[in-house]
Short mmCIF file of C-alpha atoms in Angstrom, two decimals:
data_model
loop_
_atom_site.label_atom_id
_atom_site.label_comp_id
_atom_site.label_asym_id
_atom_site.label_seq_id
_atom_site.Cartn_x
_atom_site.Cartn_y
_atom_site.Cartn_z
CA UNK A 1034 44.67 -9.97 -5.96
CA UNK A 1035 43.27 -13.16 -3.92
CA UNK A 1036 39.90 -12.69 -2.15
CA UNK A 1037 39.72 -13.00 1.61
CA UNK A 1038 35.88 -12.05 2.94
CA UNK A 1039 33.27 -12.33 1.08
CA UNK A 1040 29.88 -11.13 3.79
CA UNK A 1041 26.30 -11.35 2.40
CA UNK A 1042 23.76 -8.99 4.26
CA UNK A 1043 19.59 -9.45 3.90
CA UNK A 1044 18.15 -6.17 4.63
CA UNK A 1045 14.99 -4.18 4.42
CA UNK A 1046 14.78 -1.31 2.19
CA UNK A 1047 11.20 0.55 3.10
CA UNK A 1048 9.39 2.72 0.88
CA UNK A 1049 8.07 6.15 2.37
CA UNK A 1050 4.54 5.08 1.75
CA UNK A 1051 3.55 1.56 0.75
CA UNK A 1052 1.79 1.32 -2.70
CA UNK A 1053 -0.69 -0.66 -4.24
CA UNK A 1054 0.09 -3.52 -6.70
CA UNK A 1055 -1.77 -6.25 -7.77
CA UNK A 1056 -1.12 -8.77 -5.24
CA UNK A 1057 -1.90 -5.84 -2.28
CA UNK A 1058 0.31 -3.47 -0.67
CA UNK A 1059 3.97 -2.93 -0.61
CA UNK A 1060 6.20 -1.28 1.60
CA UNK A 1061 9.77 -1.98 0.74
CA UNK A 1062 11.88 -4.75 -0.65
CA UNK A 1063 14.06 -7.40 1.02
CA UNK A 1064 17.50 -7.51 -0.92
CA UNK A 1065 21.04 -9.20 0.54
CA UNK A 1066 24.08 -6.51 -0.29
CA UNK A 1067 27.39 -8.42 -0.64
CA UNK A 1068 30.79 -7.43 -0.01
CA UNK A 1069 34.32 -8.80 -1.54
CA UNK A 1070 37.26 -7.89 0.61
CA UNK A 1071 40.32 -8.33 -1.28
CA UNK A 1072 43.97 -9.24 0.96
CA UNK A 1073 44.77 -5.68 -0.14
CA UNK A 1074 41.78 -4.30 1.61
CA UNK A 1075 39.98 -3.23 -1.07
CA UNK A 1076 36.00 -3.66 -1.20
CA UNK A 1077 33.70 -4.57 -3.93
CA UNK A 1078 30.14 -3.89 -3.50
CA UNK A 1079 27.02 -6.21 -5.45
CA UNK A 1080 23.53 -6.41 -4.80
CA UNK A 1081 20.64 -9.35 -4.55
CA UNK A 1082 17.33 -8.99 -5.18
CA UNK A 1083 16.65 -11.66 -2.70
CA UNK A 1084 17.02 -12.16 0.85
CA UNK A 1085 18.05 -15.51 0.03
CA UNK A 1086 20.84 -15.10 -1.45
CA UNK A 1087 22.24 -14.19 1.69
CA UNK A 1088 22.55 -17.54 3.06
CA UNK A 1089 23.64 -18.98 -0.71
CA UNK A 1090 26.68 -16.99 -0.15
CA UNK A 1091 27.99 -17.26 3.40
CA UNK A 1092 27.20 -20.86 3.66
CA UNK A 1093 28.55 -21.95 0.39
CA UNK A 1094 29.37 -19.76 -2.44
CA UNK A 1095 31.77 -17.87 0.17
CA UNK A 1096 34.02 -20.55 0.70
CA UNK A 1097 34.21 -21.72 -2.80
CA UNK A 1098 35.91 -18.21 -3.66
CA UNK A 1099 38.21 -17.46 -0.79
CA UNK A 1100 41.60 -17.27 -1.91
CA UNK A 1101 40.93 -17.19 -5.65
CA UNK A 1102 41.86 -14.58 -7.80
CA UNK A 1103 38.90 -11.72 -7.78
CA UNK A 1104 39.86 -10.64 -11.53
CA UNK A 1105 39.62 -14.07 -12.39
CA UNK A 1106 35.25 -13.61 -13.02
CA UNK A 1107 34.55 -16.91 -15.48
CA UNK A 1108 36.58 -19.06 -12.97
CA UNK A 1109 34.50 -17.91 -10.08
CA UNK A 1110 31.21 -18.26 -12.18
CA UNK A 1111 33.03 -22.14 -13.14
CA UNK A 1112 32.92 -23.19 -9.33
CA UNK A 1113 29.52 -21.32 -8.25
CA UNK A 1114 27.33 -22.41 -10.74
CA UNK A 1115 26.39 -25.16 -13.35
CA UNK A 1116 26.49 -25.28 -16.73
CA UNK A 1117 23.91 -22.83 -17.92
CA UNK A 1118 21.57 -23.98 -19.93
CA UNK A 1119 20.99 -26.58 -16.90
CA UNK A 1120 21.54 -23.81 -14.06
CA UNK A 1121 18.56 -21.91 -15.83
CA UNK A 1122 16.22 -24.70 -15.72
CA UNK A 1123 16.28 -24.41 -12.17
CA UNK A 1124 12.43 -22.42 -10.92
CA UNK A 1125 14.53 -21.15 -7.76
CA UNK A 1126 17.27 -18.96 -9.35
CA UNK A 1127 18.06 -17.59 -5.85
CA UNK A 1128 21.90 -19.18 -6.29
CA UNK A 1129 21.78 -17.39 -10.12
CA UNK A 1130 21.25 -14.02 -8.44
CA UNK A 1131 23.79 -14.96 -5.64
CA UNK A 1132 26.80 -15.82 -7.63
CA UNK A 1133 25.46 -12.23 -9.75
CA UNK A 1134 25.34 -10.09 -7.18
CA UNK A 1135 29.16 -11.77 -6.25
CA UNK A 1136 30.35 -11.19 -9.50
CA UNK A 1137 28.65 -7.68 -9.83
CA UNK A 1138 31.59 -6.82 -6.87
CA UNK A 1139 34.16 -8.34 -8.84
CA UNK A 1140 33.56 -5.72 -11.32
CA UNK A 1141 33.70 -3.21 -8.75
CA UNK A 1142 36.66 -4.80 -7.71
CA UNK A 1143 38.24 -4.51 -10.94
CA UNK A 1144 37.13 -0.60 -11.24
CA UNK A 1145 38.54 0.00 -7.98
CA UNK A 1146 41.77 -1.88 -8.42
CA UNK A 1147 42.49 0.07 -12.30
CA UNK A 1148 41.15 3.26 -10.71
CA UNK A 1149 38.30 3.61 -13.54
CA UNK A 1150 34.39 3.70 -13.41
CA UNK A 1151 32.66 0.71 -14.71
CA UNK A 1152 31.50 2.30 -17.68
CA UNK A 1153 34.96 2.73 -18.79
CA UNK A 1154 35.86 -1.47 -18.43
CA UNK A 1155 33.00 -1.93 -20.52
CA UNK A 1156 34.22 -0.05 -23.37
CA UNK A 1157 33.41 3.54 -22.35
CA UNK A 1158 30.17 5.77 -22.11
CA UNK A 1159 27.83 6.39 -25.17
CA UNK A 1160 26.12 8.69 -22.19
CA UNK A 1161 26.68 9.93 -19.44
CA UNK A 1162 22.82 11.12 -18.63
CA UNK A 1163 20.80 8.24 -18.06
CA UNK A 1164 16.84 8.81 -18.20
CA UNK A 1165 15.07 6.88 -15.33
CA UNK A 1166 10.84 7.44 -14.67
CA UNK A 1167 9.13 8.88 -11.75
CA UNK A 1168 6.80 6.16 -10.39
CA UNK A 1169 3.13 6.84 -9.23
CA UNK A 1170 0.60 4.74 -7.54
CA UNK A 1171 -2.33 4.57 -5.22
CA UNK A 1172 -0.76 4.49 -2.08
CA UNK A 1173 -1.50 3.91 1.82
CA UNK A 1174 -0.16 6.28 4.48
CA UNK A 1175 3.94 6.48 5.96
CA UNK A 1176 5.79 8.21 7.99
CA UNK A 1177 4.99 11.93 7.31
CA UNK A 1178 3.47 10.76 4.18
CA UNK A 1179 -0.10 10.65 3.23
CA UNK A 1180 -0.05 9.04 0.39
CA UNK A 1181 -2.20 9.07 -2.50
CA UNK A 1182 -5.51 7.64 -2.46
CA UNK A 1183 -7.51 8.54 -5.50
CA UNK A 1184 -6.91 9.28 -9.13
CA UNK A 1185 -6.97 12.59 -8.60
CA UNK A 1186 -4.18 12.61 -5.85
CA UNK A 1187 -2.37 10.50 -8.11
CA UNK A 1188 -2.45 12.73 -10.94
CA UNK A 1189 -1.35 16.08 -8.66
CA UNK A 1190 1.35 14.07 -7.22
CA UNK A 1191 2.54 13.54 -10.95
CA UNK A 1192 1.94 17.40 -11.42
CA UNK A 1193 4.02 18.08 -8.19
CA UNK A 1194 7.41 15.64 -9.48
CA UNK A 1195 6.97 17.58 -12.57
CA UNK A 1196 7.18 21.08 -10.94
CA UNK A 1197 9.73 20.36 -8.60
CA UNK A 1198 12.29 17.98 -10.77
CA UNK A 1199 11.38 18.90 -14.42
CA UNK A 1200 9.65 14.81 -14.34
CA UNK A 1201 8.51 14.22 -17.92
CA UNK A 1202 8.93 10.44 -17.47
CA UNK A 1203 6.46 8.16 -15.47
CA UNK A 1204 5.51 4.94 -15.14
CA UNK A 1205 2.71 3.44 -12.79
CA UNK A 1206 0.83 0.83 -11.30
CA UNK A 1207 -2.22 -0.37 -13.49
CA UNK A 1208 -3.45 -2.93 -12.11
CA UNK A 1209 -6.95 -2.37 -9.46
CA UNK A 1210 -9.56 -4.60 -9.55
CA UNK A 1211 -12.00 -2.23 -11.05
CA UNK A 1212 -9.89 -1.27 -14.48
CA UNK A 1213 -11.45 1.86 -14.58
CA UNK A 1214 -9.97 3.26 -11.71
CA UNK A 1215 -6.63 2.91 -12.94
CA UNK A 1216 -7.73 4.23 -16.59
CA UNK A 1217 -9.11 7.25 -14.79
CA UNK A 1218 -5.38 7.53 -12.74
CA UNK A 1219 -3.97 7.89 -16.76
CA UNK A 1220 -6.69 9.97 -17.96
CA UNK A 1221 -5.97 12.26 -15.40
CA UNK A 1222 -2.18 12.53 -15.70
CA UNK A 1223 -2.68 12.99 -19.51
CA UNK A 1224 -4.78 15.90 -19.05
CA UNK A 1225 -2.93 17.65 -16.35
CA UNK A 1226 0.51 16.95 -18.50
CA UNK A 1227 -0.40 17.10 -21.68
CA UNK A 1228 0.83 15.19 -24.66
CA UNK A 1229 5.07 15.62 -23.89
CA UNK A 1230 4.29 13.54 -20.47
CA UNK A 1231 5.45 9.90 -21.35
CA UNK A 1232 3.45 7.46 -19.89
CA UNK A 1233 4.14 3.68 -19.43
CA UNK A 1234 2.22 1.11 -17.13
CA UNK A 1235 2.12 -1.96 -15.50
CA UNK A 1236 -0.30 -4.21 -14.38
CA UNK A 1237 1.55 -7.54 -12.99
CA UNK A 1238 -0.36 -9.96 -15.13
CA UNK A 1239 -3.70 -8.59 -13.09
CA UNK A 1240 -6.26 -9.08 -15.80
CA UNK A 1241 -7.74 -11.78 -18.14
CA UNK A 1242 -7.42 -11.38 -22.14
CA UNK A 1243 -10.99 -10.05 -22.13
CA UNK A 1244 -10.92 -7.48 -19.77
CA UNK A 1245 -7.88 -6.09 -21.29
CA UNK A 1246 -8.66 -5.84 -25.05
CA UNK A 1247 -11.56 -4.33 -23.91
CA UNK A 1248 -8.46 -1.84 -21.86
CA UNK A 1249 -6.59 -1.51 -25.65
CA UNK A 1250 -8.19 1.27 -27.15
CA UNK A 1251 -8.79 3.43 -24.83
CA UNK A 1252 -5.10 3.59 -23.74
CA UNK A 1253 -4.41 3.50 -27.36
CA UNK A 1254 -5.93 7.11 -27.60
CA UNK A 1255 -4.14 8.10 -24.17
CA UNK A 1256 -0.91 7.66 -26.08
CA UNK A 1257 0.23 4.93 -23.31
CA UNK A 1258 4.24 4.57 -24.30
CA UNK A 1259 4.39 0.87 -23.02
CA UNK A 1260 2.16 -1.93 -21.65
CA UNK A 1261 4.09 -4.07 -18.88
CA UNK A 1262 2.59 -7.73 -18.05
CA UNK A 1263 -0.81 -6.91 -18.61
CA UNK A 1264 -2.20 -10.51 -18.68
CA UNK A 1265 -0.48 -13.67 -17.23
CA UNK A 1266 0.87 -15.64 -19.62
CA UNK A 1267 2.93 -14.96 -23.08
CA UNK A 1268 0.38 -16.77 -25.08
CA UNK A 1269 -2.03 -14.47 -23.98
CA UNK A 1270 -0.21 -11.58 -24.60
CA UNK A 1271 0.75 -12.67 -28.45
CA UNK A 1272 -3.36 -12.91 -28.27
CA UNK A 1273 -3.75 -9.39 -26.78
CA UNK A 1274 -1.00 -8.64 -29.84
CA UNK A 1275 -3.32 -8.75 -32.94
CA UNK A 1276 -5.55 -6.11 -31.01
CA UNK A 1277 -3.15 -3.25 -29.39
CA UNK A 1278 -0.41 -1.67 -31.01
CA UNK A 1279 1.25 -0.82 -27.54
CA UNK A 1280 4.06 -2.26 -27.02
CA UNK A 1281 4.50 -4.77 -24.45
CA UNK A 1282 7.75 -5.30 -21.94
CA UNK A 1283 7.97 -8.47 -19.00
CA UNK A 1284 10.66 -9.80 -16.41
CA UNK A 1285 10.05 -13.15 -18.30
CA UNK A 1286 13.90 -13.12 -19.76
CA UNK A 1287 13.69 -16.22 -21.86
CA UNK A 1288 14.37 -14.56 -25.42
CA UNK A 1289 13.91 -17.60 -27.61
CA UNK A 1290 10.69 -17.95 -27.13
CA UNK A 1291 10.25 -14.25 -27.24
CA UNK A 1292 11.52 -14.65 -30.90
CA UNK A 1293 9.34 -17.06 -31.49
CA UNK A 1294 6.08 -16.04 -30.93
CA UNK A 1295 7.02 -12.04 -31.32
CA UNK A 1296 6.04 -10.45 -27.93
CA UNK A 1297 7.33 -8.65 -25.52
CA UNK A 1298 8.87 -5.74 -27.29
CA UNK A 1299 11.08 -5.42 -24.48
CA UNK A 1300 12.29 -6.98 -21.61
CA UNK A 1301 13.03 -5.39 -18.07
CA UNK A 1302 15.74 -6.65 -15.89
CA UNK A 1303 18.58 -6.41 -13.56
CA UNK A 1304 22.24 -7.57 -13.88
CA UNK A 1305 21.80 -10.53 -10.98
CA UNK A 1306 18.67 -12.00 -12.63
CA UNK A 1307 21.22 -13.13 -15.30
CA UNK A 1308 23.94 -13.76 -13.45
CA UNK A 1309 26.01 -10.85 -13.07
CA UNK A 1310 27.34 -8.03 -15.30
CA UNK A 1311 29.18 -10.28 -18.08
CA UNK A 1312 26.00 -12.19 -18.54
CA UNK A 1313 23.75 -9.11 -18.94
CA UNK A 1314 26.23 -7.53 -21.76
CA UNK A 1315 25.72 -10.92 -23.53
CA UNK A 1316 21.68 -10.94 -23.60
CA UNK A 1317 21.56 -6.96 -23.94
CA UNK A 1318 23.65 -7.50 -27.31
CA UNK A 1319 21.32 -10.82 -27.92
CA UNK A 1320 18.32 -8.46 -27.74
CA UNK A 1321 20.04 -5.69 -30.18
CA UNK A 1322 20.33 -8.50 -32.45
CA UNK A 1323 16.65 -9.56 -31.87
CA UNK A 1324 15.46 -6.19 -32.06
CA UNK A 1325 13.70 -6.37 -28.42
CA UNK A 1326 14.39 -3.11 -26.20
CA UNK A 1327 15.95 -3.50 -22.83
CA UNK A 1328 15.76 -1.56 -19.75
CA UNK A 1329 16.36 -2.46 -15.85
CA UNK A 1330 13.60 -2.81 -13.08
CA UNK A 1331 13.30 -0.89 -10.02
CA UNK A 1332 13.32 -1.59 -6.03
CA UNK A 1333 17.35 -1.67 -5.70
CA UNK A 1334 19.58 -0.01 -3.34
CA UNK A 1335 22.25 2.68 -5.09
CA UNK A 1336 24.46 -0.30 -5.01
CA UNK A 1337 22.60 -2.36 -7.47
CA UNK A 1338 21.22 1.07 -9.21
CA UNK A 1339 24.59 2.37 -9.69
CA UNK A 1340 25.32 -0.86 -11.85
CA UNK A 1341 22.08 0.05 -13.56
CA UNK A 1342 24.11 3.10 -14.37
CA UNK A 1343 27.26 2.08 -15.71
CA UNK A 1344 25.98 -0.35 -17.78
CA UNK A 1345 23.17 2.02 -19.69
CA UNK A 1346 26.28 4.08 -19.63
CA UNK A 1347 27.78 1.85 -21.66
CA UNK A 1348 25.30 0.48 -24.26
CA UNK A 1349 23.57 2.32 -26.52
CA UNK A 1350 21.04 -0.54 -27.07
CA UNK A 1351 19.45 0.24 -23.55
CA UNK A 1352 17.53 3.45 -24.98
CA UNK A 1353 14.75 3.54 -23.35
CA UNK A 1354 14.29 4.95 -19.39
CA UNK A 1355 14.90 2.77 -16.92
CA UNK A 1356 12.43 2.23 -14.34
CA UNK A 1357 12.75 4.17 -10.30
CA UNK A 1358 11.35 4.68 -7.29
CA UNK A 1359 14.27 6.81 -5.92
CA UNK A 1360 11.77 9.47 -5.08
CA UNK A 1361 9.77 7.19 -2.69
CA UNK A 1362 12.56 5.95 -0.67
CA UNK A 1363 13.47 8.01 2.17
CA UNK A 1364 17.36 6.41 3.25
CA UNK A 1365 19.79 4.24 1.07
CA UNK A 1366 22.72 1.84 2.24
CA UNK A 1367 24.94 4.26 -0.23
CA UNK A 1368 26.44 7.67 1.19
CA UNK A 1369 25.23 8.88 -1.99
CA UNK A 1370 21.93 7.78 -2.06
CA UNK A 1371 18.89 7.86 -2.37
CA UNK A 1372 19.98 8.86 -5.94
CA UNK A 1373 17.45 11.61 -7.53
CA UNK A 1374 16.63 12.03 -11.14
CA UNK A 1375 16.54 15.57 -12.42
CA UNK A 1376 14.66 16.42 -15.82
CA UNK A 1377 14.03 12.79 -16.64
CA UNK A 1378 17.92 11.89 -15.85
CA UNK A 1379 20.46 10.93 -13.17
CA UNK A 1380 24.40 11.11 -13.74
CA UNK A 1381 26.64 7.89 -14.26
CA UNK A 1382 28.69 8.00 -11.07
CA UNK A 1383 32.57 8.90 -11.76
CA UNK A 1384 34.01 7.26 -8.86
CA UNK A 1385 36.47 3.97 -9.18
CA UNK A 1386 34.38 1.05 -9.96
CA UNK A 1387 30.66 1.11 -9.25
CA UNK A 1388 31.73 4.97 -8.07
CA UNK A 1389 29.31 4.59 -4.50
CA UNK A 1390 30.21 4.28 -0.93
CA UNK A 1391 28.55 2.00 2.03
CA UNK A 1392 27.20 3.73 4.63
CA UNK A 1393 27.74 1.12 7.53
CA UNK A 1394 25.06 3.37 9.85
CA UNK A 1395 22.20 2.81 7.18
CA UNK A 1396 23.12 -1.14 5.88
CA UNK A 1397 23.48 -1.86 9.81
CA UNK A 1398 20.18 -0.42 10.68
CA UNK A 1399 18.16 -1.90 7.45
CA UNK A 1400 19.63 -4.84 8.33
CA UNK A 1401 18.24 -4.50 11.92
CA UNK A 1402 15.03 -4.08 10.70
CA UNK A 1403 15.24 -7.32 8.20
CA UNK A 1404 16.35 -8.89 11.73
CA UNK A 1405 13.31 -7.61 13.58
CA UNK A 1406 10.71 -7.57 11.45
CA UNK A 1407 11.41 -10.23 8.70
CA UNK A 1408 11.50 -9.95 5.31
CA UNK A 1409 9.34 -7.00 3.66
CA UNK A 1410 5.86 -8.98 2.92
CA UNK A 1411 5.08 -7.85 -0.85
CA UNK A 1412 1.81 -9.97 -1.00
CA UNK A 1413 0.18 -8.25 1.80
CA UNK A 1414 -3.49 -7.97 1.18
CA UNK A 1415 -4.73 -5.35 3.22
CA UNK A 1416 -8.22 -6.08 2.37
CA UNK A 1417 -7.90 -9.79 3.56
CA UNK A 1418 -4.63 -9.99 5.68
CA UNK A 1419 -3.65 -13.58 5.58
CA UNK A 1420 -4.73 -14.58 2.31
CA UNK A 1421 -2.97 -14.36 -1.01
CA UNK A 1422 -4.89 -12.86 -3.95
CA UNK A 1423 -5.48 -15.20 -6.96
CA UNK A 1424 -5.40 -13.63 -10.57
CA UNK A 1425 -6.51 -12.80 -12.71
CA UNK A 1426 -8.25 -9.69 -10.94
CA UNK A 1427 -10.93 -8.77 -13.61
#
């Protein structure tokens, strides 16, 4: 089965409301969905986190793979990238997430071709349920949406995901200037959910050691489940170790090191940081061996999510929920999307392959909007438009 198109697409995927982060306010994210068209007509779908992958693949990495053979994955990895331990010493790893979100089709490809889900060409499903969290945030106003802008709105907007889609499962921004604000956000949520609510956070590196040992014990006593990024480098958080007994999770994937120095506990990814599907089976089975937990980020379309799918399908090392923000996204490229988690959990799709369908009326009009607008701006600073913030914030 020889490939004949392969078309990379940078589009804008906006949130219903932008939230607040540590770096400002976001309102969507900017990835490039890719297509494989096979000269049998068949189409696999991947997914970028990058706009810039876009022009990776149609200007190079397209050519080098028309007219190969799309089962053929490690020879298409052989002419896209380097060797890897030079490839990952690369800072840009926009052609890493390329060639990923290439290969992530391939598998789709494959799925589609053998008429089987993904989960099953990776060995099967150890379940079929995958738990995902509910996100919350303070957040500005969108479309029809007011957004939440106090603790207290926070807190009855976890309240309301709980009474509506059984949410038991939440994870949220932690990361304002003033610490206290966001401590009060997790007070709050504690006592309006009680002590079956999991709660995990993530502050984005915002604060110095100091200001957040001083954070440790009271989260400690709010039972917070996990601690993502909260100062900026891994040194400091093996510092921040010998005080909290939280566990601590980043998107730094370099796992040597992390078995070296014994933090994070976990690391949260996505298939394309790695460089596709085959590579994230190898350093998900690297972590089981390492005993570090593993679970994927959010901000993807239902293409990249429905990889996300299969593959906790299919390992039972990935045990913890992954993270979402399917409730805040009001359209998806995917005819099946936005997907929506019910009592913690959202089905592995059943379909052939990655078991999710483009909508061309949705990818053409995000990708209008990338066209117009530009790239979503994730640094915005509404405070100081203009500027970037510096950190740490406190």
């Amino acid at each position: 089965m020889k490939i004949r198109r392969i078309q990379a697409t940078p589009i804008n995927l906006r949130l219903e409301a932008p939230y607040a982060w540590v770096f400002g306010e976001l309102d969507g994210f900017s990835p490039t969905i890719v297509e494989v068209e096979t000269e049998d007509g068949l189409i696999g779908l991947g997914e970028a986190p990058t706009p810039a992958a876009a022009a990776i693949i149609n200007d190079n990495l397209a050519a080098r793979l028309i007219g190969r053979d799309a089962f053929n994955i490690a020879g298409a990895e052989e002419v896209c990238l380097p060797y890897w331990t030079g490839v990952q010493s690369i800072n840009d790893r926009s052609r890493i997430m390329a060639f990923g979100a290439i290969e992530m089709a391939l598998w789709d490809l494959r799925g589609k071709a053998w008429k089987q889900p993904l989960y099953q060409l990776l060995g099967g499903a150890v379940r079929k349920d995958i738990p995902f969290t509910d996100y919350f945030s303070l957040r500005g106003e969108g479309p029809g949406v007011k957004g939440e802008k106090t603790p207290e709105q926070v807190a009855d907007y976890c309240v309301q995901l709980h009474e509506t889609h059984g949410t038991t499962f939440f994870e949220g921004k932690f990361s304002t200037q003033d610490p206290k604000l966001s401590l009060k956000m997790v007070e709050l949520i504690r006592q309006k959910l009680g002590d079956d609510a999991m709660i995990r956070i993530d502050s984005n590196q915002a604060y110095s050691l100091a200001t957040a040992r001083r954070l440790v014990r009271p989260l400690e006593e709010l039972g917070v489940r996990n601690w993502e990024d909260p100062v900026t480098t891994i040194e400091e958080m093996r510092e921040l170790r010998r005080h909290c007994s939280i566990p601590f999770s980043t998107h730094n994937i370099d796992i040597a090191r992390a078995m070296e120095i014994k933090v994070p506990d976990a690391f949260v990814g996505n298939p394309t940081v790695h460089g596709g599907i085959g590579r994230m089976l190898r350093f998900v089975g690297a972590c089981e061996h390492a005993g570090i937990d593993f679970w994927c980020y959010s901000g993807d379309s239902g293409v990249g999510s429905a990889a996300y799918l299969h593959l906790c399908a299919a390992l039972g090392w990935i045990r913890e929920p992954n993270q979402s923000l399917f409730r805040m996204l009001p359209m998806d490229v995917i005819e099946e999307g936005p997907f929506s988690p019910k009592n913690n959990v959202v089905r592995v799709p059943e379909g052939h392959g990655l078991g999710v369908a483009l909508s061309r009326e949705n990818l053409a009009a995000c990708h209008r909007d990338f066209i117009e607008n530009g790239p979503c701006n994730k640094y915005h600073d509404p405070a100081k438009p203009g500027t970037y913030r510096r950190l740490p914030l406190n």
